[in-house]
mmCIF file of C-alpha atoms in Angstrom:
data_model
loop_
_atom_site.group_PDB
_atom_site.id
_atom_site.type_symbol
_atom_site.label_atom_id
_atom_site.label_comp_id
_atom_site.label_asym_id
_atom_site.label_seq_id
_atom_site.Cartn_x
_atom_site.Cartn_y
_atom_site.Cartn_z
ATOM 1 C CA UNK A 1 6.014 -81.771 14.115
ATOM 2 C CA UNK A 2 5.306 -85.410 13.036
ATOM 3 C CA UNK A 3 5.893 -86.356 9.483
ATOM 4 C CA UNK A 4 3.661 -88.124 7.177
ATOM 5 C CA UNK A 5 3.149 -91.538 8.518
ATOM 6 C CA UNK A 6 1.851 -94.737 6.488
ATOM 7 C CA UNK A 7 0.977 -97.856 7.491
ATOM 8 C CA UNK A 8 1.729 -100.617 7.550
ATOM 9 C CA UNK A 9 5.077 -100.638 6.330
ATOM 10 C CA UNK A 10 5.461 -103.980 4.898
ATOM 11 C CA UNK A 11 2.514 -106.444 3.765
ATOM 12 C CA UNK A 12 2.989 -109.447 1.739
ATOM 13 C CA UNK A 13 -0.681 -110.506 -0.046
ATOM 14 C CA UNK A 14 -2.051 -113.797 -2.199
ATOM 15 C CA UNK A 15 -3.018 -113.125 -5.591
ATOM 16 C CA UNK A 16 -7.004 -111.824 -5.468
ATOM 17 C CA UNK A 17 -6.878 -110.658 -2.536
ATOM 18 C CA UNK A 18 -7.476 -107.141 -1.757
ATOM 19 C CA UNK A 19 -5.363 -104.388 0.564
ATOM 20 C CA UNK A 20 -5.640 -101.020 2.538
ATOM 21 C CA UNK A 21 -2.900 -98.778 3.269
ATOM 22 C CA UNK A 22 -3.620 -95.886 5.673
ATOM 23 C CA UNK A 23 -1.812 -92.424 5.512
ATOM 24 C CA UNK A 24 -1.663 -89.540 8.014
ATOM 25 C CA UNK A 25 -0.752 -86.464 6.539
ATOM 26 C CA UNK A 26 0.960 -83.730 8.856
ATOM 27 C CA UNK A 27 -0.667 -81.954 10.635
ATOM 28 C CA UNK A 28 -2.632 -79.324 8.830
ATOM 29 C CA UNK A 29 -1.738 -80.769 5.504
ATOM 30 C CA UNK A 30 -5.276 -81.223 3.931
ATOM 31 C CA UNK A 31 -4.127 -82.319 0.407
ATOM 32 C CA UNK A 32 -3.287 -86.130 0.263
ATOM 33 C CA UNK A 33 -1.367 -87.758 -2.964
ATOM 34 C CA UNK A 34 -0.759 -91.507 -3.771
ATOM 35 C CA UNK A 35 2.047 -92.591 -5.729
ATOM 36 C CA UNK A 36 3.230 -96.397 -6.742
ATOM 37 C CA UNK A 37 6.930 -97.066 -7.186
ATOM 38 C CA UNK A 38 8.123 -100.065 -8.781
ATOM 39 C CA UNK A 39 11.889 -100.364 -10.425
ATOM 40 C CA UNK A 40 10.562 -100.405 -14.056
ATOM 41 C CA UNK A 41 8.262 -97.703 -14.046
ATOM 42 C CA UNK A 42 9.511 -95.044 -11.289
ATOM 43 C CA UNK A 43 6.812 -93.233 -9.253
ATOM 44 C CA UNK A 44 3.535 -92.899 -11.144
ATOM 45 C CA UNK A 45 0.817 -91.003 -9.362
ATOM 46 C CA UNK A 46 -2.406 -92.681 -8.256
ATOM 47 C CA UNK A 47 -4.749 -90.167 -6.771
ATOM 48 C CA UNK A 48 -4.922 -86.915 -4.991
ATOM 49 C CA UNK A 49 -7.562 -86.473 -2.124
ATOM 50 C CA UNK A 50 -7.844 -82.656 -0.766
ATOM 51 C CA UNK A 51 -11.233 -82.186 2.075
ATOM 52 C CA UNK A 52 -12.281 -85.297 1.330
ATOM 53 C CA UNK A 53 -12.504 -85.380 -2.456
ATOM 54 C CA UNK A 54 -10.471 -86.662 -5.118
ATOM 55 C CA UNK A 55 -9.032 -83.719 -6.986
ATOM 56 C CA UNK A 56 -6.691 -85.583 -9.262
ATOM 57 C CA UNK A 57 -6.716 -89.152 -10.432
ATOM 58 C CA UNK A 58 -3.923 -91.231 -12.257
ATOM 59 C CA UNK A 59 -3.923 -93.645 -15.165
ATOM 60 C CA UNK A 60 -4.415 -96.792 -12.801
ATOM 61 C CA UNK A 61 -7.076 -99.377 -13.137
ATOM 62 C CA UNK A 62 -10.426 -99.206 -11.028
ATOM 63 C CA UNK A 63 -8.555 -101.790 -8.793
ATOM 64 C CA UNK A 64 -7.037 -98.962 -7.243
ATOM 65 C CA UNK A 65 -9.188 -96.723 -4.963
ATOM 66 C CA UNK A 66 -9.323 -94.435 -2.084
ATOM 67 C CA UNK A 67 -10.857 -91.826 0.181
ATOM 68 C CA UNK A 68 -9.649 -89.030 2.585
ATOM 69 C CA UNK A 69 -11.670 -88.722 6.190
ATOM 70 C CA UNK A 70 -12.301 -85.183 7.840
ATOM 71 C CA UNK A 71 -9.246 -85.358 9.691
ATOM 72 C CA UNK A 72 -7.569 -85.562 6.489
ATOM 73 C CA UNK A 73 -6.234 -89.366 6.988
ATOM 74 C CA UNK A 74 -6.086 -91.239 3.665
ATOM 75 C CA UNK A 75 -6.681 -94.712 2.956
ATOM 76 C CA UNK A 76 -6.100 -96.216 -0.187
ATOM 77 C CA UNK A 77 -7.425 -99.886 -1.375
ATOM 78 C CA UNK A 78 -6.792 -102.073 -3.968
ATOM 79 C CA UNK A 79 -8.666 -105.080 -4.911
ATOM 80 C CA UNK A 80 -8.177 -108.100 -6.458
ATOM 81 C CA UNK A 81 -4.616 -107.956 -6.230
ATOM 82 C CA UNK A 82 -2.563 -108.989 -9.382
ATOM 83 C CA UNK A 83 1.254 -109.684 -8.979
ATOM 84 C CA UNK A 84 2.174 -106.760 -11.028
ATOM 85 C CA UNK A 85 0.559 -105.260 -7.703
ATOM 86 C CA UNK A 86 3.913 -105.444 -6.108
ATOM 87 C CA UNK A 87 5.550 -102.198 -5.085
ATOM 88 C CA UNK A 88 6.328 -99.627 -2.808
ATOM 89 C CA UNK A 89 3.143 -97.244 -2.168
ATOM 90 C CA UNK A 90 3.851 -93.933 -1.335
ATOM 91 C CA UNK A 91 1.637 -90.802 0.514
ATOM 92 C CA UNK A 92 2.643 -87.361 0.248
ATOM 93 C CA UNK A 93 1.207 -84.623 2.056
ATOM 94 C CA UNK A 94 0.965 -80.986 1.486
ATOM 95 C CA UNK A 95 -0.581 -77.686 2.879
ATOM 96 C CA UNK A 96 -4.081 -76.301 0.405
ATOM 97 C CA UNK A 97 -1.509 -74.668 -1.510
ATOM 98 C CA UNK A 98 0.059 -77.781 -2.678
ATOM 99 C CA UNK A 99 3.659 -76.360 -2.979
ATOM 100 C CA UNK A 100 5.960 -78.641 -1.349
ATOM 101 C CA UNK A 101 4.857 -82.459 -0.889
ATOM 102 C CA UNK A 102 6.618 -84.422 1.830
ATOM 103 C CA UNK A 103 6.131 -88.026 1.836
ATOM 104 C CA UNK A 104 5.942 -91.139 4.205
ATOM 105 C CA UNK A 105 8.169 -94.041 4.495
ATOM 106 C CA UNK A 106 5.735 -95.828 2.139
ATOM 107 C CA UNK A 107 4.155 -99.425 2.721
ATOM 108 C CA UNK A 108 6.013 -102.240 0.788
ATOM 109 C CA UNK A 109 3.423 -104.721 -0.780
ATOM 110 C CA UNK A 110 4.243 -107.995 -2.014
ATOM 111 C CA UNK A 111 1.977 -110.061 -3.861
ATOM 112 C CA UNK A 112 2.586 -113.490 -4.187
ATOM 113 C CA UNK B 1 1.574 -87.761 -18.104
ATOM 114 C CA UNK B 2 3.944 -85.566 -18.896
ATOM 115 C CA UNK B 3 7.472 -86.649 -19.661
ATOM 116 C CA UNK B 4 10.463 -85.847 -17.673
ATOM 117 C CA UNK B 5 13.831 -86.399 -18.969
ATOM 118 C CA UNK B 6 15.923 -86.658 -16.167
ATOM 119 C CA UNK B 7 20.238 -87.267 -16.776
ATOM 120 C CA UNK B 8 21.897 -88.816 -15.967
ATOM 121 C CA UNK B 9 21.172 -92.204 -15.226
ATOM 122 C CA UNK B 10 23.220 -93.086 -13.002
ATOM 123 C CA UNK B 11 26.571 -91.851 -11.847
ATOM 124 C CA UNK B 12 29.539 -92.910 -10.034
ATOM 125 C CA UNK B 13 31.938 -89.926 -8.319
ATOM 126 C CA UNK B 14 35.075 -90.075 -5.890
ATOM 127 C CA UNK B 15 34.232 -88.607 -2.753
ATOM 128 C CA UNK B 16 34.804 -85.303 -2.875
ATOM 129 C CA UNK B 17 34.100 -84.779 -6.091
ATOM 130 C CA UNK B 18 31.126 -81.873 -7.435
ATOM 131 C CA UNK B 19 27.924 -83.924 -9.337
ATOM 132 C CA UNK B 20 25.709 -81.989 -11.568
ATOM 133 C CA UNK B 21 22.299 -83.681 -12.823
ATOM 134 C CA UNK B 22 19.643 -82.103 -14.699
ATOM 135 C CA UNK B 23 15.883 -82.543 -15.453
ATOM 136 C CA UNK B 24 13.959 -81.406 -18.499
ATOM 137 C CA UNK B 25 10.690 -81.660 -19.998
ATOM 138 C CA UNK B 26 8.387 -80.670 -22.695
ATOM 139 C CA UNK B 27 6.019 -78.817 -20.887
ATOM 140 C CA UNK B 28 6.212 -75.533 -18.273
ATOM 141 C CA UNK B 29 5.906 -75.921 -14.364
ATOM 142 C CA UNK B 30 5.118 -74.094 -11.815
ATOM 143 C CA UNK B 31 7.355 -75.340 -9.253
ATOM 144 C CA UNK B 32 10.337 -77.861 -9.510
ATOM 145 C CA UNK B 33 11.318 -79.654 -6.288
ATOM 146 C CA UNK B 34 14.243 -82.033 -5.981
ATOM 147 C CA UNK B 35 14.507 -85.021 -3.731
ATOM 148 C CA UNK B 36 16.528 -87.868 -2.513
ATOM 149 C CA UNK B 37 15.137 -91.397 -1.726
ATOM 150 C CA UNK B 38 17.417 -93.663 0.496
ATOM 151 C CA UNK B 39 16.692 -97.336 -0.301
ATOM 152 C CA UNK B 40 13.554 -98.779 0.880
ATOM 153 C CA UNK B 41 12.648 -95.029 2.088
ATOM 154 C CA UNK B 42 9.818 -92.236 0.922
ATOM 155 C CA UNK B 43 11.979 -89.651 -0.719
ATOM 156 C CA UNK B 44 12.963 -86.735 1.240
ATOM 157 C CA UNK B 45 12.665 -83.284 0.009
ATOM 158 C CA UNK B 46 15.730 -81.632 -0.338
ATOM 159 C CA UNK B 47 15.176 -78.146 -2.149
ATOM 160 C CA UNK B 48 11.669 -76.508 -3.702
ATOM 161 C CA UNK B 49 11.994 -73.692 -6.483
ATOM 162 C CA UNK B 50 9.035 -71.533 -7.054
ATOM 163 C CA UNK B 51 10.756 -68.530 -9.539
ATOM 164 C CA UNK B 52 12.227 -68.986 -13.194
ATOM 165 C CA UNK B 53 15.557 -68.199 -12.881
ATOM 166 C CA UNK B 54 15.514 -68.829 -9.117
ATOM 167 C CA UNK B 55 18.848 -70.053 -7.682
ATOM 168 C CA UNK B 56 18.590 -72.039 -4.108
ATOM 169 C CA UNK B 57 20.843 -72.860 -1.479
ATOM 170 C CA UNK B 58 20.825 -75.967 0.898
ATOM 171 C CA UNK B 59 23.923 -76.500 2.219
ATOM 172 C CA UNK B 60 26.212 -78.265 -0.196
ATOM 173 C CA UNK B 61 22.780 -78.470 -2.997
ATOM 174 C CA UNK B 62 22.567 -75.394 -4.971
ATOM 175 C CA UNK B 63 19.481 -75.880 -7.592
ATOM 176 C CA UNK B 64 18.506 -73.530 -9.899
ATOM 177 C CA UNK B 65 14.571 -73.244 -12.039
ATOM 178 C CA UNK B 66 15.285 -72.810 -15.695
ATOM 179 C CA UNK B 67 14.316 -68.949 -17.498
ATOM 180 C CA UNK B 68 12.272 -70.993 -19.605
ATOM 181 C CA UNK B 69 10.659 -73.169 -16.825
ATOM 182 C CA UNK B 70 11.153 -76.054 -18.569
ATOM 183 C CA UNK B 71 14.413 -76.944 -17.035
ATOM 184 C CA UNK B 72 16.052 -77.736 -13.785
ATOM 185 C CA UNK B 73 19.212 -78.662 -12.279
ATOM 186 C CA UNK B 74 20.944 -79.723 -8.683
ATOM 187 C CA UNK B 75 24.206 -79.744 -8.073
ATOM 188 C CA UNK B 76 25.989 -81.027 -5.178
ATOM 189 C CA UNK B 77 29.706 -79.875 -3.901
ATOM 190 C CA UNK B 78 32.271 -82.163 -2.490
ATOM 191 C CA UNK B 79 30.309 -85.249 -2.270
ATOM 192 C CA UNK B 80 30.350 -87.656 0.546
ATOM 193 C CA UNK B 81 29.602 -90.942 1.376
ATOM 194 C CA UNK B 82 26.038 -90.079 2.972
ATOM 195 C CA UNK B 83 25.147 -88.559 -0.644
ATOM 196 C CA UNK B 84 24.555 -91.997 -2.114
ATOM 197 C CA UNK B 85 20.967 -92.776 -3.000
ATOM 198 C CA UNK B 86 18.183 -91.530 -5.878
ATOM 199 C CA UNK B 87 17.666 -88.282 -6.691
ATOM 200 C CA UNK B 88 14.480 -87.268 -8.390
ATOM 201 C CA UNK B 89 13.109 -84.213 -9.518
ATOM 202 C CA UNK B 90 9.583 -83.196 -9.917
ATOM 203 C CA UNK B 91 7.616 -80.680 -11.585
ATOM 204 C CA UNK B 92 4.606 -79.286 -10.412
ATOM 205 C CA UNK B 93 1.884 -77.808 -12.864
ATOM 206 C CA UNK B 94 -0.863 -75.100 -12.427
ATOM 207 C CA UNK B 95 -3.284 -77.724 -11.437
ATOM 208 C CA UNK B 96 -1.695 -79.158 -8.885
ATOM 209 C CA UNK B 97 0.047 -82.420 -10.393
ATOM 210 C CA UNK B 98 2.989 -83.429 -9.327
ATOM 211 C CA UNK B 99 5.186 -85.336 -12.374
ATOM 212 C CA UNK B 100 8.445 -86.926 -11.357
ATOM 213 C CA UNK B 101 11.502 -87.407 -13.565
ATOM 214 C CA UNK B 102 12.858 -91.336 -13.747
ATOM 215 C CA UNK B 103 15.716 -90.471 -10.978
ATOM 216 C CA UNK B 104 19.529 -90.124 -10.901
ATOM 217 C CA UNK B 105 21.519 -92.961 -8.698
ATOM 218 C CA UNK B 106 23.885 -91.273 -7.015
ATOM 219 C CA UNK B 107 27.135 -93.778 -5.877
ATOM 220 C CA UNK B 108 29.830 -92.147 -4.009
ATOM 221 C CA UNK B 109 33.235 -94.319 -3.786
ATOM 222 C CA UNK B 110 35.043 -93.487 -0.495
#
């Protein structure tokens, strides 16, 4: 069985400029989550999507956004890119239950 | 969010030596979960715990859920090499969010 797979895995961006990551959950996981890491802060949670809505959302600016397609892909976006941007962007995905949450190898974003 | 306090830090063992780290917060989960993140890697789940007072097995991980579900621990016999990395816990509430303690960096000298 596939695991969670993000991409892309690295991305380097100018300041203003805006991004898209893309996450696919495994298969039959319908509940996507979004998480930022970055060395001061640790993982802090973004957004979950589960059939297509956002359940849960994060303290994060409206910057960040996202959506979740039938087939339970995720994409997230953020605009307007700030250097404080920088960070390694995480999907987890998890069965309707949301019990265990198994992540990607994240997408490394570097604004400059 | 809620706050977890995870200890310690940061440690560094002698291979072959038994580590013991512990998470604890303020508020009751659900479920804790435990995972290790190699560097420049999504972490990797390593053990889930669904019970209070649940005690699980993975190998040389034995984690336990705390009676008063506020509390969790993972420790890890005879440590090798391949052990080094971050270890986080995480606790997951009755609606489905997912809080994550600040990590423990693991480094095993050979």
């Amino acid at each position: 069985k596939a695991g969670v797979t993000q991409t892309p895995r690295y991305l380097i961006k100018t300041r203003g400029q805006q991004v898209t990551l893309s996450c696919s959950p495994i298969s039959g996981h319908r509940s996507v989550s979004w998480y930022q890491q970055t060395p001061g802060q640790g993982l802090q949670f973004l957004f979950e999507y589960f059939s297509e809505t956002q359940r849960n959302k994060g303290n994060f600016p409206g910057r960040f956004s996202g959506r979740q397609f039938s087939n339970s892909r995720s994409e997230m976006n953020v605009s307007t890119l700030e250097l404080g941007d920088s960070a390694l962007y995480l999907c987890a995905s998890s069965l309707p239950a949301n019990t265990e949450a198994f992540f990607g190898q994240g997408t490394r974003l570097t604004v400059v | 969010g809620q706050q977890l306090n995870q200890s310690p830090q940061s440690m560094f063992i002698q291979e072959g030596e038994d580590v013991s780290m512990n998470c604890t917060s303020s508020s009751i989960f659900n479920t804790w979960l435990w995972y290790k993140q190699d560097p420049g890697e999504g972490p990797v789940l390593l053990i889930a715990l669904y019970k209070a007072g649940e005690l699980t097995s993975n190998g040389r991980l034995t984690a336990q859920f705390g009676i008063t579900r506020k509390d969790s621990f993972l420790n890890i016999s005879a440590s090798i090499p391949s052990d080094v990395g971050i270890y986080f816990c995480a606790g997951l509430t009755g609606a489905n969010n997912l809080f994550f303690g600040t990590g423990t960096r693991l480094t095993v000298i050979p």
